[in-house]
Coordinates of C-alpha atoms in Angstrom, one line a residue:
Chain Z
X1 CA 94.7 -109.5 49.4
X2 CA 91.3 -110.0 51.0
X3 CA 89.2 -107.8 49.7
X4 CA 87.2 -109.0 46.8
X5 CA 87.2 -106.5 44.4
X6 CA 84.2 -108.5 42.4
X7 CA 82.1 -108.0 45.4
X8 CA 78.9 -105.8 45.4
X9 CA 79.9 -104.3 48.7
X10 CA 81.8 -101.0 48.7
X11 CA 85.8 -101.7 50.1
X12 CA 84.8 -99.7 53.6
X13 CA 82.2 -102.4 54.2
X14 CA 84.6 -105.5 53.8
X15 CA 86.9 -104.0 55.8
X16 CA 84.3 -103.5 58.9
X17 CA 83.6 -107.1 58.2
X18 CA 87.0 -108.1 58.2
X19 CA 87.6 -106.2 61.6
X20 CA 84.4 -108.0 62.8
X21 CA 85.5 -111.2 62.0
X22 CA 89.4 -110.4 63.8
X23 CA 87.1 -109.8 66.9
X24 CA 84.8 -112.8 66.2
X25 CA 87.8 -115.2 66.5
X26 CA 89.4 -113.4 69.4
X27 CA 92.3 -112.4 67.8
X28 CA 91.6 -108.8 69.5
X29 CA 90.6 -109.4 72.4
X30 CA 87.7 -107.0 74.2
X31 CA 89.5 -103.7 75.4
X32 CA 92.1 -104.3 73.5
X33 CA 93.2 -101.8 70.7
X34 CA 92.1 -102.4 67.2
X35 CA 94.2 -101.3 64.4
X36 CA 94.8 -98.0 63.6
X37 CA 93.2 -96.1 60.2
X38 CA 96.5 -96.4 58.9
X39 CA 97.9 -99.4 59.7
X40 CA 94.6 -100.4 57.9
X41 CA 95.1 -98.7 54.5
X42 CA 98.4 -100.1 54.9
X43 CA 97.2 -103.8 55.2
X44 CA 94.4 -103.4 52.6
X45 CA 96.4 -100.7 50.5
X46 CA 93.4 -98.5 50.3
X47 CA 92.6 -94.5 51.1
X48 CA 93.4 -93.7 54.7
X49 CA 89.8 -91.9 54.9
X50 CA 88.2 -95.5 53.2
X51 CA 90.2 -97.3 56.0
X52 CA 88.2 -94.8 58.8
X53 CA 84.8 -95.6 57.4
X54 CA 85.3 -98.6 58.0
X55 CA 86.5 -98.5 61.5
X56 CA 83.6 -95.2 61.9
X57 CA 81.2 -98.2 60.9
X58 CA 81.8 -100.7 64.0
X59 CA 82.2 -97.4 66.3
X60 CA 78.4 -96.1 65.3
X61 CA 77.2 -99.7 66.3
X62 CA 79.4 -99.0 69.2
X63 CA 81.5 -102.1 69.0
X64 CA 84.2 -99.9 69.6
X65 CA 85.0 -97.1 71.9
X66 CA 87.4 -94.3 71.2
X67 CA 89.9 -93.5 74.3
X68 CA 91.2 -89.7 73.6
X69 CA 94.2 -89.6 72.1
X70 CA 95.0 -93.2 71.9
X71 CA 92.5 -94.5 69.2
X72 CA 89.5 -97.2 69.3
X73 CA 89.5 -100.1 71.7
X74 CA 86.8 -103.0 71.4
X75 CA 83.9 -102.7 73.3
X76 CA 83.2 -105.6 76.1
X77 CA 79.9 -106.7 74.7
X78 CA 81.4 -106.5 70.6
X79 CA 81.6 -110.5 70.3
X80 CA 78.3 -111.2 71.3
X81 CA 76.9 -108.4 69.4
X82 CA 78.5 -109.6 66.2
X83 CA 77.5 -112.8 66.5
X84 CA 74.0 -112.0 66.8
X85 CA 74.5 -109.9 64.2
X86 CA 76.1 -112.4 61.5
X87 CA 73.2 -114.6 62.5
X88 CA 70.2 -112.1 61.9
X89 CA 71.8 -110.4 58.6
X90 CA 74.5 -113.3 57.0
X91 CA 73.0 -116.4 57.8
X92 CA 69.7 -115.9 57.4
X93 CA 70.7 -114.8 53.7
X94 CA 72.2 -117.6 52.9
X95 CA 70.1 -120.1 54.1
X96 CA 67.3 -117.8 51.7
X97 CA 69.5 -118.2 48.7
X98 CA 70.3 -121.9 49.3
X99 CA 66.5 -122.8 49.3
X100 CA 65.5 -120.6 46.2
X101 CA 68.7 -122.0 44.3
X102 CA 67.2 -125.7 45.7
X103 CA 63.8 -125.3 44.8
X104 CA 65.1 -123.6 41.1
X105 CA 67.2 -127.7 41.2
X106 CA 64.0 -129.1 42.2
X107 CA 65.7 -130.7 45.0
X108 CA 63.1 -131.5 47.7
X109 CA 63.2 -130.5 51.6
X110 CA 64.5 -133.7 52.8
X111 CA 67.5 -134.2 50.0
X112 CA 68.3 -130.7 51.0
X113 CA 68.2 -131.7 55.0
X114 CA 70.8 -134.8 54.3
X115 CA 72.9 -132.2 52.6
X116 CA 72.6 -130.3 55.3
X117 CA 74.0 -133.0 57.7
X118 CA 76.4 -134.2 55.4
X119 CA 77.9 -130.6 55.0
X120 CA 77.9 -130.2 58.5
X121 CA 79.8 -133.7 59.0
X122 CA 82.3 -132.4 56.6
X123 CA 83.2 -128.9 58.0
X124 CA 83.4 -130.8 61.8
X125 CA 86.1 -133.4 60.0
X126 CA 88.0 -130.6 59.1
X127 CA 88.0 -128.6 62.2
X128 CA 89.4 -131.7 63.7
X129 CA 92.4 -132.5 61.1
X130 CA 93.6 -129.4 61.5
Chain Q
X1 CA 89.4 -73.9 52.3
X2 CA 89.8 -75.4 49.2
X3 CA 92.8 -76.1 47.1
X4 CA 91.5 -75.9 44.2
X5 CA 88.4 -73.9 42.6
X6 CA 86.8 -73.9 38.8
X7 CA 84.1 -72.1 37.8
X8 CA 82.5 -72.2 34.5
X9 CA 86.3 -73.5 33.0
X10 CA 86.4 -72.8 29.4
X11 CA 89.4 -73.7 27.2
X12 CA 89.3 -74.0 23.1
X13 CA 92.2 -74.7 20.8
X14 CA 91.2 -73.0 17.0
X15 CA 87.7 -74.3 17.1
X16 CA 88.3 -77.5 19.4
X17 CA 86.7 -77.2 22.8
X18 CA 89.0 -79.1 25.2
X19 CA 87.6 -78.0 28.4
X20 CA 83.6 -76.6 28.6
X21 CA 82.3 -75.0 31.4
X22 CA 83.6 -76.6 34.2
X23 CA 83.4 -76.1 37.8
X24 CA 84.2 -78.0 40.3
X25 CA 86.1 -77.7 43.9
X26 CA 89.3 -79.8 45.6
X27 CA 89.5 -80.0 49.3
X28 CA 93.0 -80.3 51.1
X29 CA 94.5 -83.8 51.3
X30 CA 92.6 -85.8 48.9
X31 CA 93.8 -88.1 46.4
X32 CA 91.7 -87.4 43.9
X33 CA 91.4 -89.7 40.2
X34 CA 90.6 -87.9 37.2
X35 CA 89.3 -90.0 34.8
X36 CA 88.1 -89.5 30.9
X37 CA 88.6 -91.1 27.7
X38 CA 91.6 -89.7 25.5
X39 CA 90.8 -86.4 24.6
X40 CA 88.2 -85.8 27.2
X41 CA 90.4 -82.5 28.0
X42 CA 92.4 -83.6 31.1
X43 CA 95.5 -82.9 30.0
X44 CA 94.0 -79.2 29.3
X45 CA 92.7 -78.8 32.6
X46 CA 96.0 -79.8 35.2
X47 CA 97.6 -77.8 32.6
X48 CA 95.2 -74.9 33.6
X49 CA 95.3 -76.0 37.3
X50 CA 99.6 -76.0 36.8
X51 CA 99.1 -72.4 35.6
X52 CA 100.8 -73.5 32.3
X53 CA 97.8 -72.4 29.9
X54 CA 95.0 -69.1 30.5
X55 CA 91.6 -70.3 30.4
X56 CA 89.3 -68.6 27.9
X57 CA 86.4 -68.3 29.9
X58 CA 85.6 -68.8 33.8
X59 CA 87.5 -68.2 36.7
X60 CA 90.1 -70.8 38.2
X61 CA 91.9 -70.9 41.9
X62 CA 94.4 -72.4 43.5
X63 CA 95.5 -72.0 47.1
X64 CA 92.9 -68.6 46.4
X65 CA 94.8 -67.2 43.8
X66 CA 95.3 -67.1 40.2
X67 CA 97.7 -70.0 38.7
X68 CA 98.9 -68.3 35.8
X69 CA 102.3 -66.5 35.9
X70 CA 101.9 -67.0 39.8
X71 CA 105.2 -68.0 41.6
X72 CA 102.8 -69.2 44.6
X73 CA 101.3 -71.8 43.0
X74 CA 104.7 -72.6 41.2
X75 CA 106.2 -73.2 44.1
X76 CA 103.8 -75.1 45.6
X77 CA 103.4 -77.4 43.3
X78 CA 104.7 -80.1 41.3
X79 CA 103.4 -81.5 37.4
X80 CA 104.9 -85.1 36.6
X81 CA 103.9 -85.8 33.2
X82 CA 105.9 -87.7 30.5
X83 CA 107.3 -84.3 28.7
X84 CA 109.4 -83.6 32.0
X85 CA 111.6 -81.1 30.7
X86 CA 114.7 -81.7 32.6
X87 CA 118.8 -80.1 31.8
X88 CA 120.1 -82.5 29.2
X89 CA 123.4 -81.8 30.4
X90 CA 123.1 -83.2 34.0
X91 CA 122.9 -87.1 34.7
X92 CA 120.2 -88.4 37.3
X93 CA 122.2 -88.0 40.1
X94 CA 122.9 -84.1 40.0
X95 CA 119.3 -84.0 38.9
X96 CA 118.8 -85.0 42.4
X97 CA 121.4 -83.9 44.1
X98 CA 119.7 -80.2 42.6
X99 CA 116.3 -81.0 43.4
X100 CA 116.2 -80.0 46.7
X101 CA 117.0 -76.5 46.0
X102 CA 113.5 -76.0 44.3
X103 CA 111.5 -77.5 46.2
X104 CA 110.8 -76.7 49.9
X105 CA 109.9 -79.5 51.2
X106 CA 112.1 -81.7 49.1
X107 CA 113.1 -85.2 50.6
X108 CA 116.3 -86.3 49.4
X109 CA 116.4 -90.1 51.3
X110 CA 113.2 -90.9 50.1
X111 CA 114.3 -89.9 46.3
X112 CA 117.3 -92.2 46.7
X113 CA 115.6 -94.9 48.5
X114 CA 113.1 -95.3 45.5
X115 CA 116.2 -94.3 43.1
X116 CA 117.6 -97.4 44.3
X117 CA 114.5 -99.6 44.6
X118 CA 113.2 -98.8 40.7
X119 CA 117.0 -100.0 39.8
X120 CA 118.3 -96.2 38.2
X121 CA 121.6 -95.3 38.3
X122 CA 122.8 -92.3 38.8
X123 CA 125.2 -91.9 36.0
X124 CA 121.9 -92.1 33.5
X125 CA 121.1 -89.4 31.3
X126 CA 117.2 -88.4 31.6
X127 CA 117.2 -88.9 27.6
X128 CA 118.5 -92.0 27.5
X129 CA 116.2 -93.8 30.0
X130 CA 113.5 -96.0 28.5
X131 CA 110.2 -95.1 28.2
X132 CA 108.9 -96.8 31.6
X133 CA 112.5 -95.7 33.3
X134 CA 111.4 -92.0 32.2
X135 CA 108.3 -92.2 33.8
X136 CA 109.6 -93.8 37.2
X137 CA 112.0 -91.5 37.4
X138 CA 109.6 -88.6 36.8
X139 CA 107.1 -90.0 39.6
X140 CA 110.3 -90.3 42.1
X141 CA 110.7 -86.2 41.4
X142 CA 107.1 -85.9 41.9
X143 CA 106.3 -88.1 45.1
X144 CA 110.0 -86.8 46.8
X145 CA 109.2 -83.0 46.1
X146 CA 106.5 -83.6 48.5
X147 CA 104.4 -80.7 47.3
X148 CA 100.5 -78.9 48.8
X149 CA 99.1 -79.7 45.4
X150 CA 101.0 -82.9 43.5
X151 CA 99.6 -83.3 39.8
X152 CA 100.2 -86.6 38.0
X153 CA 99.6 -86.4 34.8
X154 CA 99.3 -89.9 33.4
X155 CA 102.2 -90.9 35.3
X156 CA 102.7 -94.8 34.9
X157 CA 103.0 -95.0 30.8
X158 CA 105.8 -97.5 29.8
X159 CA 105.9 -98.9 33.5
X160 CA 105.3 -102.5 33.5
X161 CA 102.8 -103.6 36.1
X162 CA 104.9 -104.3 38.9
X163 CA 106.4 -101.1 38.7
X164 CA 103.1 -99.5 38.7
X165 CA 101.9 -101.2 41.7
X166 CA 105.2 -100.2 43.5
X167 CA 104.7 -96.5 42.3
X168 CA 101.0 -96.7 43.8
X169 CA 101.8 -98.0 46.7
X170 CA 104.6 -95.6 47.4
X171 CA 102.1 -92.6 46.7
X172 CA 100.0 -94.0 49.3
X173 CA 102.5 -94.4 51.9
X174 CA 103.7 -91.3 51.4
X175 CA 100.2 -89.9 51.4
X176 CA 99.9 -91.1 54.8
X177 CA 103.2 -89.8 56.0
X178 CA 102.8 -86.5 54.9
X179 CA 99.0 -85.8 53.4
X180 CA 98.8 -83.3 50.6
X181 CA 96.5 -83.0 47.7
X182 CA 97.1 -85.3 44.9
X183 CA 95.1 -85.2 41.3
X184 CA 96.6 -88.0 39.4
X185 CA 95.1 -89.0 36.0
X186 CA 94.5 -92.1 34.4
X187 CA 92.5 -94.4 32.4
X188 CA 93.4 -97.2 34.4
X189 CA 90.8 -96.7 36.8
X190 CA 91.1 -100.1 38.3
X191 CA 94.3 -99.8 39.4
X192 CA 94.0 -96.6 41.0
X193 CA 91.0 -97.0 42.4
X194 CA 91.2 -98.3 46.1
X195 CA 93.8 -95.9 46.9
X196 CA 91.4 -92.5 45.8
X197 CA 89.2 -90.5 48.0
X198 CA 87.3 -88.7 45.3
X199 CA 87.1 -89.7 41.3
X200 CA 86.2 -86.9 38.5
X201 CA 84.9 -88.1 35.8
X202 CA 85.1 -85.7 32.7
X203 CA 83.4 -86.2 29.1
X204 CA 84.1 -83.9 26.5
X205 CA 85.7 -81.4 28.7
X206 CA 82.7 -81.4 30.7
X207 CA 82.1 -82.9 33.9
X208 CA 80.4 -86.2 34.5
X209 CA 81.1 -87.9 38.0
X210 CA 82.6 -86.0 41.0
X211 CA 82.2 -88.3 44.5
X212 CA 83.8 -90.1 46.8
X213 CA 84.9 -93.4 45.3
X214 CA 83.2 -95.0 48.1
X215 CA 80.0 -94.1 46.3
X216 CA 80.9 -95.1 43.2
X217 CA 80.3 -98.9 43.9
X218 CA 76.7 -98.6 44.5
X219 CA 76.1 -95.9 41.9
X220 CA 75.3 -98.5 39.8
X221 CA 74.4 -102.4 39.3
X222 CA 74.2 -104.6 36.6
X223 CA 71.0 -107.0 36.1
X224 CA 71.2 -110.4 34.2
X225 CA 68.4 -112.4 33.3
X226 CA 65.3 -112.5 31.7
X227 CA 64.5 -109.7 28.9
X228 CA 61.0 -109.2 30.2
X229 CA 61.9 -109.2 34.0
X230 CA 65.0 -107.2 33.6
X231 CA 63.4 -104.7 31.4
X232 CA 60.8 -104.4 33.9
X233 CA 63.6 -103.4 36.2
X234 CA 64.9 -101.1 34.3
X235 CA 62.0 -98.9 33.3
X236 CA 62.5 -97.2 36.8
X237 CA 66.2 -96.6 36.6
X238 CA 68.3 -95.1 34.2
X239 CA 70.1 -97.8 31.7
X240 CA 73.3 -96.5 30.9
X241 CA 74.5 -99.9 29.0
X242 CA 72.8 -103.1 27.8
X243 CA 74.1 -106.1 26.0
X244 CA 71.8 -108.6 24.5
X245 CA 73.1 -112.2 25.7
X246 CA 71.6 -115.2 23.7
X247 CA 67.6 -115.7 23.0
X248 CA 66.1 -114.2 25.9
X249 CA 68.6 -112.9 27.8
X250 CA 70.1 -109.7 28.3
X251 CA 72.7 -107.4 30.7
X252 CA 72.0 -104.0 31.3
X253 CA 73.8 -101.6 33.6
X254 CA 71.8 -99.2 35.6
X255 CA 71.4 -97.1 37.7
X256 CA 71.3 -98.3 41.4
X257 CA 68.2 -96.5 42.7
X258 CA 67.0 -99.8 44.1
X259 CA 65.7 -100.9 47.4
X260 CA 67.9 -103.8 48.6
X261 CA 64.2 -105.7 49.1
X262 CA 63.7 -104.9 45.3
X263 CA 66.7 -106.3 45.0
X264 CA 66.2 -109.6 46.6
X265 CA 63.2 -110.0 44.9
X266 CA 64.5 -110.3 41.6
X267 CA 67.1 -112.6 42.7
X268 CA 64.8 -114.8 43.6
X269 CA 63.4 -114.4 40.2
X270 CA 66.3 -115.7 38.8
X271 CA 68.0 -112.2 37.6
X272 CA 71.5 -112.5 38.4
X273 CA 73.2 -109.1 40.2
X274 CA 76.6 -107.9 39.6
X275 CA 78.3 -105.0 40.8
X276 CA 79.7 -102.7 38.1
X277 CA 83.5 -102.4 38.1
X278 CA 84.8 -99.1 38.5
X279 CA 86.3 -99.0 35.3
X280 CA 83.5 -100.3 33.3
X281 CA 81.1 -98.0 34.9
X282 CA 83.1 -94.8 33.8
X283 CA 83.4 -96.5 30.4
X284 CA 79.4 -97.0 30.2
X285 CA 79.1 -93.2 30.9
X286 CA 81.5 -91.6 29.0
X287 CA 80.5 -94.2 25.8
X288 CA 78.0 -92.0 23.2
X289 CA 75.7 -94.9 22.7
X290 CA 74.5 -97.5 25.1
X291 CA 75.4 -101.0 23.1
X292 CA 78.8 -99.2 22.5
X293 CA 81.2 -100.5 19.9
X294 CA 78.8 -103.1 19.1
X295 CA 76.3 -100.4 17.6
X296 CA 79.0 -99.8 15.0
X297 CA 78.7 -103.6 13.7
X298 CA 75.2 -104.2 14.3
X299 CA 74.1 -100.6 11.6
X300 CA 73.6 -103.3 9.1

């Protein structure tokens, strides 16, 4: 499940970003416990120790804190970092790929603006019929 | 401390060289995957590991001592390949019921829970059972004995992929319960490989690959596109496989020793940029030419 084997990102990776994205949509709240290394290996069916470098990778950005002897909690500020975060690294990327594969299409700058809008009408439609 | 210690491993059979200078080192509580084509000398080696054959040359320890004749190591560990040799006189259920007294840490409920699950009865005889029943009921023996050092040999031949899946993630769950070290062998790579720490990767009884499987992913990429720009590329890295596609185009696997701006660049040039699955990756390395079985049909 989840993971996307295809994907040029090692399996530790997609799990941080699966982790980010459970805090993202506040389904762990901040200082609230986040899973455990092993209830992760069992939810992705991976290595225990892949499960932990995952988690190891959201506690070095300090997204996470560790409480002794009770495991990692999420930090206060960990949504807002993320966000930013996803912005600066994800979407930038994408918006970089979507303009070279355009220009490749030679679809010009305002075709690719009405797209733009229409996509966006689209995804709001759909957050509403839901 | 480690479990498991080889140093310049030698094995030959007649004049057959299964294992060549090896040497290599397992740490406690890994699952480690070795992987190699079919008679890359694996077999030869967990049988050297087991204790059940003397190395010719080189020096081999496990939990610090000699395997060989060694009631330690015996005890300490269990070998599940499919030449189990079990009393032909006892059905699967005294097998069992006897199991316990062998090994120490033996845990009967979880032998009859996946008894029951993989649909055995105890009234079989271990003779009897179908191939892929053999080998499930083998891989119970192995995973209840709950053993330091837990060899698989190969263990899922016959099983039909459900049944593999199951047995996998059993292993794992039991891992997690209680961790012990675990070499299991296969050339499945892809199925085994999200639940390994560490792959070995072994050619002609000698060593190829030994890191974490995390690593593995981003050893290497795979670059399609234009000849010109991708052979550009690939003057800087090592090609370990390359595939003409069409006129002008061509995949090559190489070695990932690229910066990800390097990368980016040449998507934007058009070159398309894969990662290199497990599997295939092992199979580019161990392969003895680089278009692989191709070559054979393009000599003329």
């Amino acid at each position: 499940m989840l993971l996307d084997i295809d994907s040029l990102k090692p399996i530790y990776v997609q799990i941080a970003e699966w982790l980010e994205m459970e805090i993202l949509n506040g389904n762990i709240a901040s200082d609230e416990k986040i899973y455990s290394q092993n209830q992760l290996a069992d939810i992705f069916n991976v290595n225990p120790a892949t499960a932990a470098k995952g988690l190891n990778i959201l506690a070095d950005e300090k997204l996470l804190y560790k409480k002794r002897g009770l495991g990692m909690f999420v930090s206060s500020h960990a949504r807002g970092a993320i966000r930013s975060k996803r912005i600066e690294r994800n979407l930038k990327q994408l918006v970089l790929e979507l303009v070279a594969e355009a220009k490749r299409l030679d679809v010009g700058r305002d075709d690719l603006i009405n797209m733009l809008i229409a996509a966006e009408l689209q995804v709001t439609e759909e957050g509403s019929s839901q | 401390m480690n479990v498991v210690d080889c140093s310049g491993l030698t094995k030959t059979f007649g004049r057959t060289t299964a294992v060549n200078n090896l040497s290599f080192t397992l740490a406690p509580n890994k699952i480690t995957g070795l992987i190699g084509r079919n008679g890359a000398g694996k077999t030869t080696l967990l049988k050297m590991i087991a204790g059940y054959l003397l190395p010719n040359a080189g020096s081999i320890q496990v939990f610090s001592e000699n395997p060989f004749n060694n009631i330690k190591v015996s005890a300490n560990m269990v070998f599940v390949d499919e030449n189990m040799v079990l009393p032909a006189t006892m059905n699967l259920g005294e097998i069992l019921e006897s199991a316990g007294s062998f090994y120490a840490h033996w845990d009967h409920k979880l032998a009859v829970g996946l008894f029951t699950y993989f649909n055995l009865h105890p009234g079989q005889y271990h003779s009897k059972l179908s191939k892929g029943m053999r080998s499930a009921f083998n891989a119970i023996l192995g995973l209840a004995a709950r053993c330091p050092l837990t060899i698989f040999d190969e263990p899922t031949t016959g099983m039909d992929a459900a049944v593999r899946k199951d047995f996998y993630r059993a292993l794992l769950k039991d891992f997690m319960q209680r961790p012990r070290t675990v070499i299991l062998s296969s050339h499945l790579l892809n199925e085994i490989n999200d639940i390994l720490d560490d792959l070995l990767l072994i050619k002609d009884g000698e060593k190829c690959l030994h890191m974490p499987i995390d690593e593995l992913k981003e050893y290497a990429v795979g670059l399609q596109g234009k000849e010109e720009t991708v052979a550009e590329m690939a003057e800087k890295a090592e090609v370990m496989h390359w595939k003409k596609l069409g006129k002008d185009s061509v995949y090559m696997a190489v070695r990932n020793q690229f910066a990800e701006e390097e990368l980016q660049k040449a998507r934007l040039e058009g070159v398309a940029i894969s990662p290199v699955a497990a599997d295939d990756l092992c199979m580019y390395l161990t392969a003895r030419n680089k278009g692989g079985i191709d070559d054979v049909f393009d000599r003329n």
